[in-house]
PDB file of C-alpha atoms in Angstrom:
ATOM      1  CA  MET A  30      91.792 282.124 323.731  1.00  0.00           C
ATOM      2  CA  GLU A  31      88.891 280.368 325.468  1.00  0.00           C
ATOM      3  CA  PRO A  32      90.395 276.835 325.283  1.00  0.00           C
ATOM      4  CA  VAL A  33      93.714 278.140 326.608  1.00  0.00           C
ATOM      5  CA  ARG A  34      92.071 279.913 329.548  1.00  0.00           C
ATOM      6  CA  LYS A  35      89.879 276.920 330.372  1.00  0.00           C
ATOM      7  CA  LYS A  36      92.941 274.686 330.387  1.00  0.00           C
ATOM      8  CA  GLN A  37      94.775 277.154 332.657  1.00  0.00           C
ATOM      9  CA  LEU A  38      91.864 277.110 335.086  1.00  0.00           C
ATOM     10  CA  ILE A  39      91.601 273.314 335.072  1.00  0.00           C
ATOM     11  CA  GLU A  40      95.329 272.913 335.683  1.00  0.00           C
ATOM     12  CA  ALA A  41      95.151 275.512 338.448  1.00  0.00           C
ATOM     13  CA  THR A  42      92.223 273.629 339.999  1.00  0.00           C
ATOM     14  CA  LEU A  43      94.282 270.420 340.063  1.00  0.00           C
ATOM     15  CA  GLU A  44      97.153 272.240 341.760  1.00  0.00           C
ATOM     16  CA  VAL A  45      95.004 274.080 344.305  1.00  0.00           C
ATOM     17  CA  MET A  46      93.083 270.931 345.245  1.00  0.00           C
ATOM     18  CA  THR A  47      96.422 269.196 345.828  1.00  0.00           C
ATOM     19  CA  GLU A  48      97.586 272.016 348.062  1.00  0.00           C
ATOM     20  CA  VAL A  49      94.448 272.687 350.130  1.00  0.00           C
ATOM     21  CA  GLY A  50      91.906 269.924 349.354  1.00  0.00           C
ATOM     22  CA  TYR A  51      88.406 270.408 348.016  1.00  0.00           C
ATOM     23  CA  HIS A  52      86.999 272.344 350.954  1.00  0.00           C
ATOM     24  CA  GLY A  53      89.913 274.782 350.984  1.00  0.00           C
ATOM     25  CA  THR A  54      89.699 275.306 347.240  1.00  0.00           C
ATOM     26  CA  THR A  55      88.138 278.615 346.290  1.00  0.00           C
ATOM     27  CA  ILE A  56      87.573 280.381 343.017  1.00  0.00           C
ATOM     28  CA  SER A  57      89.889 283.109 344.289  1.00  0.00           C
ATOM     29  CA  LEU A  58      92.765 280.652 344.870  1.00  0.00           C
ATOM     30  CA  ILE A  59      92.198 278.987 341.508  1.00  0.00           C
ATOM     31  CA  SER A  60      92.086 282.247 339.580  1.00  0.00           C
ATOM     32  CA  LYS A  61      95.172 283.541 341.400  1.00  0.00           C
ATOM     33  CA  LYS A  62      97.058 280.300 340.597  1.00  0.00           C
ATOM     34  CA  ALA A  63      95.971 280.559 336.937  1.00  0.00           C
ATOM     35  CA  GLY A  64      96.851 284.256 336.761  1.00  0.00           C
ATOM     36  CA  LEU A  65      93.313 285.119 335.676  1.00  0.00           C
ATOM     37  CA  SER A  66      90.430 287.077 337.176  1.00  0.00           C
ATOM     38  CA  SER A  67      87.819 285.364 339.352  1.00  0.00           C
ATOM     39  CA  GLY A  68      85.099 286.501 336.969  1.00  0.00           C
ATOM     40  CA  ILE A  69      86.526 284.348 334.182  1.00  0.00           C
ATOM     41  CA  VAL A  70      85.641 281.211 336.191  1.00  0.00           C
ATOM     42  CA  SER A  71      82.003 282.297 336.343  1.00  0.00           C
ATOM     43  CA  HIS A  72      82.087 283.202 332.664  1.00  0.00           C
ATOM     44  CA  TYR A  73      83.373 279.786 331.538  1.00  0.00           C
ATOM     45  CA  PHE A  74      82.142 277.393 334.229  1.00  0.00           C
ATOM     46  CA  GLY A  75      79.383 279.118 336.183  1.00  0.00           C
ATOM     47  CA  ASP A  76      80.751 278.372 339.630  1.00  0.00           C
ATOM     48  CA  LYS A  77      83.195 276.233 341.595  1.00  0.00           C
ATOM     49  CA  GLN A  78      81.054 273.135 341.037  1.00  0.00           C
ATOM     50  CA  GLY A  79      81.088 273.660 337.275  1.00  0.00           C
ATOM     51  CA  LEU A  80      84.860 274.028 337.317  1.00  0.00           C
ATOM     52  CA  ILE A  81      85.276 270.878 339.439  1.00  0.00           C
ATOM     53  CA  GLU A  82      83.090 268.934 336.992  1.00  0.00           C
ATOM     54  CA  ALA A  83      85.121 270.263 334.050  1.00  0.00           C
ATOM     55  CA  THR A  84      88.313 269.232 335.843  1.00  0.00           C
ATOM     56  CA  MET A  85      86.974 265.704 336.324  1.00  0.00           C
ATOM     57  CA  ARG A  86      85.885 265.546 332.683  1.00  0.00           C
ATOM     58  CA  HIS A  87      89.462 266.540 331.806  1.00  0.00           C
ATOM     59  CA  LEU A  88      90.852 263.599 333.834  1.00  0.00           C
ATOM     60  CA  LEU A  89      88.220 261.252 332.414  1.00  0.00           C
ATOM     61  CA  GLU A  90      89.026 262.394 328.876  1.00  0.00           C
ATOM     62  CA  ALA A  91      92.609 261.264 329.409  1.00  0.00           C
ATOM     63  CA  LEU A  92      91.293 257.739 330.013  1.00  0.00           C
ATOM     64  CA  LYS A  93      89.494 257.510 326.676  1.00  0.00           C
ATOM     65  CA  ILE A  94      90.885 255.205 324.063  1.00  0.00           C
ATOM     66  CA  THR A  95      91.818 257.597 321.295  1.00  0.00           C
ATOM     67  CA  THR A  96      93.366 255.126 318.928  1.00  0.00           C
ATOM     68  CA  HIS A  97      91.983 252.003 317.360  1.00  0.00           C
ATOM     69  CA  ILE A  98      93.889 248.988 318.579  1.00  0.00           C
ATOM     70  CA  ALA A  99      92.807 245.913 316.658  1.00  0.00           C
ATOM     71  CA  ASP A 100      94.360 243.222 318.835  1.00  0.00           C
ATOM     72  CA  PRO A 101      92.045 242.651 321.845  1.00  0.00           C
ATOM     73  CA  LEU A 102      94.845 241.750 324.280  1.00  0.00           C
ATOM     74  CA  GLU A 103      96.852 244.827 323.268  1.00  0.00           C
ATOM     75  CA  ARG A 104      93.711 246.917 323.773  1.00  0.00           C
ATOM     76  CA  ILE A 105      93.201 245.551 327.302  1.00  0.00           C
ATOM     77  CA  ASP A 106      96.873 246.215 328.066  1.00  0.00           C
ATOM     78  CA  PHE A 107      96.468 249.788 326.810  1.00  0.00           C
ATOM     79  CA  ILE A 108      93.440 250.337 329.050  1.00  0.00           C
ATOM     80  CA  ILE A 109      95.361 249.049 332.068  1.00  0.00           C
ATOM     81  CA  GLU A 110      98.440 251.142 331.310  1.00  0.00           C
ATOM     82  CA  ASN A 111      96.355 254.247 330.649  1.00  0.00           C
ATOM     83  CA  ASN A 112      94.669 253.977 334.052  1.00  0.00           C
ATOM     84  CA  PHE A 113      98.108 253.907 335.681  1.00  0.00           C
ATOM     85  CA  SER A 114      99.680 256.574 333.467  1.00  0.00           C
ATOM     86  CA  GLN A 115     101.696 259.534 334.722  1.00  0.00           C
ATOM     87  CA  THR A 116      98.658 261.738 334.134  1.00  0.00           C
ATOM     88  CA  GLN A 117      96.427 259.631 336.379  1.00  0.00           C
ATOM     89  CA  GLY A 118      99.164 258.993 338.946  1.00  0.00           C
ATOM     90  CA  ALA A 119     100.333 262.577 339.375  1.00  0.00           C
ATOM     91  CA  SER A 120      99.709 263.878 342.889  1.00  0.00           C
ATOM     92  CA  SER A 121      97.439 266.601 341.513  1.00  0.00           C
ATOM     93  CA  ALA A 122      95.301 263.978 339.759  1.00  0.00           C
ATOM     94  CA  THR A 123      95.214 261.531 342.670  1.00  0.00           C
ATOM     95  CA  ASN A 124      94.161 264.212 345.121  1.00  0.00           C
ATOM     96  CA  THR A 125      91.450 265.354 342.734  1.00  0.00           C
ATOM     97  CA  TRP A 126      90.260 261.764 342.154  1.00  0.00           C
ATOM     98  CA  PHE A 127      89.998 261.151 345.913  1.00  0.00           C
ATOM     99  CA  ASN A 128      87.936 264.307 346.337  1.00  0.00           C
ATOM    100  CA  PHE A 129      85.841 263.422 343.298  1.00  0.00           C
ATOM    101  CA  TRP A 130      84.930 259.991 344.648  1.00  0.00           C
ATOM    102  CA  ALA A 131      83.995 261.381 348.048  1.00  0.00           C
ATOM    103  CA  LEU A 132      81.960 264.221 346.565  1.00  0.00           C
ATOM    104  CA  SER A 133      80.225 261.995 344.017  1.00  0.00           C
ATOM    105  CA  LEU A 134      78.387 260.305 346.876  1.00  0.00           C
ATOM    106  CA  HIS A 135      76.478 263.530 347.543  1.00  0.00           C
ATOM    107  CA  ASN A 136      76.547 265.430 344.260  1.00  0.00           C
ATOM    108  CA  LYS A 137      74.349 264.376 341.329  1.00  0.00           C
ATOM    109  CA  GLY A 138      76.576 265.865 338.621  1.00  0.00           C
ATOM    110  CA  LEU A 139      79.730 264.232 339.945  1.00  0.00           C
ATOM    111  CA  HIS A 140      77.887 260.983 340.631  1.00  0.00           C
ATOM    112  CA  ARG A 141      76.747 260.938 337.012  1.00  0.00           C
ATOM    113  CA  LEU A 142      80.358 261.396 335.844  1.00  0.00           C
ATOM    114  CA  GLN A 143      81.505 258.559 338.117  1.00  0.00           C
ATOM    115  CA  CYS A 144      78.825 256.246 336.724  1.00  0.00           C
ATOM    116  CA  ILE A 145      79.844 257.131 333.160  1.00  0.00           C
ATOM    117  CA  ASN A 146      83.482 256.437 334.001  1.00  0.00           C
ATOM    118  CA  HIS A 147      82.640 253.084 335.596  1.00  0.00           C
ATOM    119  CA  ARG A 148      80.429 251.967 332.693  1.00  0.00           C
ATOM    120  CA  ARG A 149      82.947 253.112 330.081  1.00  0.00           C
ATOM    121  CA  LEU A 150      85.811 251.212 331.721  1.00  0.00           C
ATOM    122  CA  GLU A 151      83.833 247.964 331.943  1.00  0.00           C
ATOM    123  CA  SER A 152      82.392 248.407 328.455  1.00  0.00           C
ATOM    124  CA  ASN A 153      85.808 248.959 326.881  1.00  0.00           C
ATOM    125  CA  LEU A 154      87.213 245.928 328.673  1.00  0.00           C
ATOM    126  CA  ALA A 155      84.182 243.766 327.795  1.00  0.00           C
ATOM    127  CA  TYR A 156      84.491 244.713 324.121  1.00  0.00           C
ATOM    128  CA  SER A 157      87.993 243.249 324.030  1.00  0.00           C
ATOM    129  CA  TYR A 158      87.256 240.268 326.259  1.00  0.00           C
ATOM    130  CA  ARG A 159      84.302 239.261 324.035  1.00  0.00           C
ATOM    131  CA  GLN A 160      86.830 238.631 321.268  1.00  0.00           C
ATOM    132  CA  LEU A 161      88.783 236.287 323.551  1.00  0.00           C
ATOM    133  CA  LEU A 162      86.267 234.605 325.860  1.00  0.00           C
ATOM    134  CA  PRO A 163      82.710 233.234 325.882  1.00  0.00           C
ATOM    135  CA  PRO A 164      80.129 236.020 326.551  1.00  0.00           C
ATOM    136  CA  ARG A 165      79.456 235.304 330.229  1.00  0.00           C
ATOM    137  CA  GLU A 166      83.124 234.943 331.071  1.00  0.00           C
ATOM    138  CA  ALA A 167      83.911 238.113 329.101  1.00  0.00           C
ATOM    139  CA  LYS A 168      81.470 240.118 331.218  1.00  0.00           C
ATOM    140  CA  ASN A 169      82.849 238.682 334.463  1.00  0.00           C
ATOM    141  CA  ALA A 170      86.453 239.226 333.392  1.00  0.00           C
ATOM    142  CA  ALA A 171      85.695 242.845 332.462  1.00  0.00           C
ATOM    143  CA  ALA A 172      84.080 243.515 335.854  1.00  0.00           C
ATOM    144  CA  SER A 173      86.959 241.846 337.707  1.00  0.00           C
ATOM    145  CA  THR A 174      89.620 243.672 335.701  1.00  0.00           C
ATOM    146  CA  ALA A 175      87.886 247.016 336.326  1.00  0.00           C
ATOM    147  CA  ALA A 176      87.763 246.238 340.058  1.00  0.00           C
ATOM    148  CA  LEU A 177      91.451 245.327 340.041  1.00  0.00           C
ATOM    149  CA  ILE A 178      92.309 248.571 338.266  1.00  0.00           C
ATOM    150  CA  ASP A 179      90.303 250.645 340.756  1.00  0.00           C
ATOM    151  CA  GLY A 180      91.526 248.737 343.792  1.00  0.00           C
ATOM    152  CA  TYR A 181      95.188 248.718 342.880  1.00  0.00           C
ATOM    153  CA  TRP A 182      95.037 252.361 341.794  1.00  0.00           C
ATOM    154  CA  LEU A 183      93.542 253.314 345.152  1.00  0.00           C
ATOM    155  CA  ARG A 184      96.058 251.308 347.208  1.00  0.00           C
ATOM    156  CA  TYR A 185      99.087 252.476 345.290  1.00  0.00           C
ATOM    157  CA  SER A 186      97.943 256.104 345.008  1.00  0.00           C
ATOM    158  CA  MET A 187      97.476 256.336 348.747  1.00  0.00           C
ATOM    159  CA  GLY A 188     100.996 255.023 349.226  1.00  0.00           C
ATOM    160  CA  SER A 189      99.817 252.226 351.515  1.00  0.00           C
ATOM    161  CA  VAL A 190     101.799 249.906 349.232  1.00  0.00           C
ATOM    162  CA  GLY A 191     104.261 250.546 346.443  1.00  0.00           C
ATOM    163  CA  ASN A 192     104.941 254.162 347.416  1.00  0.00           C
ATOM    164  CA  GLY A 193     102.969 255.407 344.419  1.00  0.00           C
ATOM    165  CA  ASN A 194     104.907 253.248 341.939  1.00  0.00           C
ATOM    166  CA  PHE A 195     102.397 251.801 339.482  1.00  0.00           C
ATOM    167  CA  GLU A 196     104.652 249.252 337.758  1.00  0.00           C
ATOM    168  CA  GLU A 197     103.734 246.346 340.032  1.00  0.00           C
ATOM    169  CA  PRO A 198      99.945 246.668 339.762  1.00  0.00           C
ATOM    170  CA  VAL A 199     100.174 246.954 335.972  1.00  0.00           C
ATOM    171  CA  VAL A 200     102.162 243.701 335.846  1.00  0.00           C
ATOM    172  CA  ARG A 201      99.771 241.964 338.253  1.00  0.00           C
ATOM    173  CA  ILE A 202      96.618 243.024 336.403  1.00  0.00           C
ATOM    174  CA  LYS A 203      98.082 242.034 333.045  1.00  0.00           C
ATOM    175  CA  GLN A 204      98.944 238.631 334.512  1.00  0.00           C
ATOM    176  CA  TYR A 205      95.358 238.257 335.758  1.00  0.00           C
ATOM    177  CA  VAL A 206      94.145 239.012 332.227  1.00  0.00           C
ATOM    178  CA  ARG A 207      96.426 236.403 330.704  1.00  0.00           C
ATOM    179  CA  ASP A 208      95.561 233.807 333.342  1.00  0.00           C
ATOM    180  CA  THR A 209      91.854 234.405 332.742  1.00  0.00           C
ATOM    181  CA  ILE A 210      92.195 234.091 328.970  1.00  0.00           C
ATOM    182  CA  ASN A 211      94.337 230.949 329.339  1.00  0.00           C
ATOM    183  CA  LEU A 212      91.597 229.263 331.371  1.00  0.00           C
ATOM    184  CA  PHE A 213      89.437 229.217 328.256  1.00  0.00           C
ATOM    185  CA  ALA A 214      92.113 228.644 325.623  1.00  0.00           C
ATOM    186  CA  ASP A 215      91.810 225.445 323.674  1.00  0.00           C
TER     187      ASP A 215
END
């Protein structure tokens, strides 16, 4: 029952943060949305901060590469697509990500999660690029691709361009990847 209740609370947290933002989010609202008692949050997560961190770990978990993809270009494509998936682009996720980034500037636990996320993204990209490019170029391409993913995700999630449609940035980032690899092809 514990995993089911934790999932209910995490999903409720995503919904409540979408509705009222981080500062309006309370344990009472989350527990009411989940249909559970407020005490269950304390039991499983300690406090609101613990639940927020668990919610971010849930979103970060969705970004992990869970399957082994042998072809390095296919692996890079998968990473790009996964960062622009329905899970990451849902309004509940985008609102939570925005709050997470802002809060991570002042909260050690959330800052640690953000650093892990950043390093994991670049590391996964670099692993694939190293199979396609010389070492220095692989590192630079991984950093640039990660920045493109973050930048496009931010722009398109905010609706300043693309109205939240992630198809265009996925195509553009994949083209950058291919252009970069072609620069060093024999």
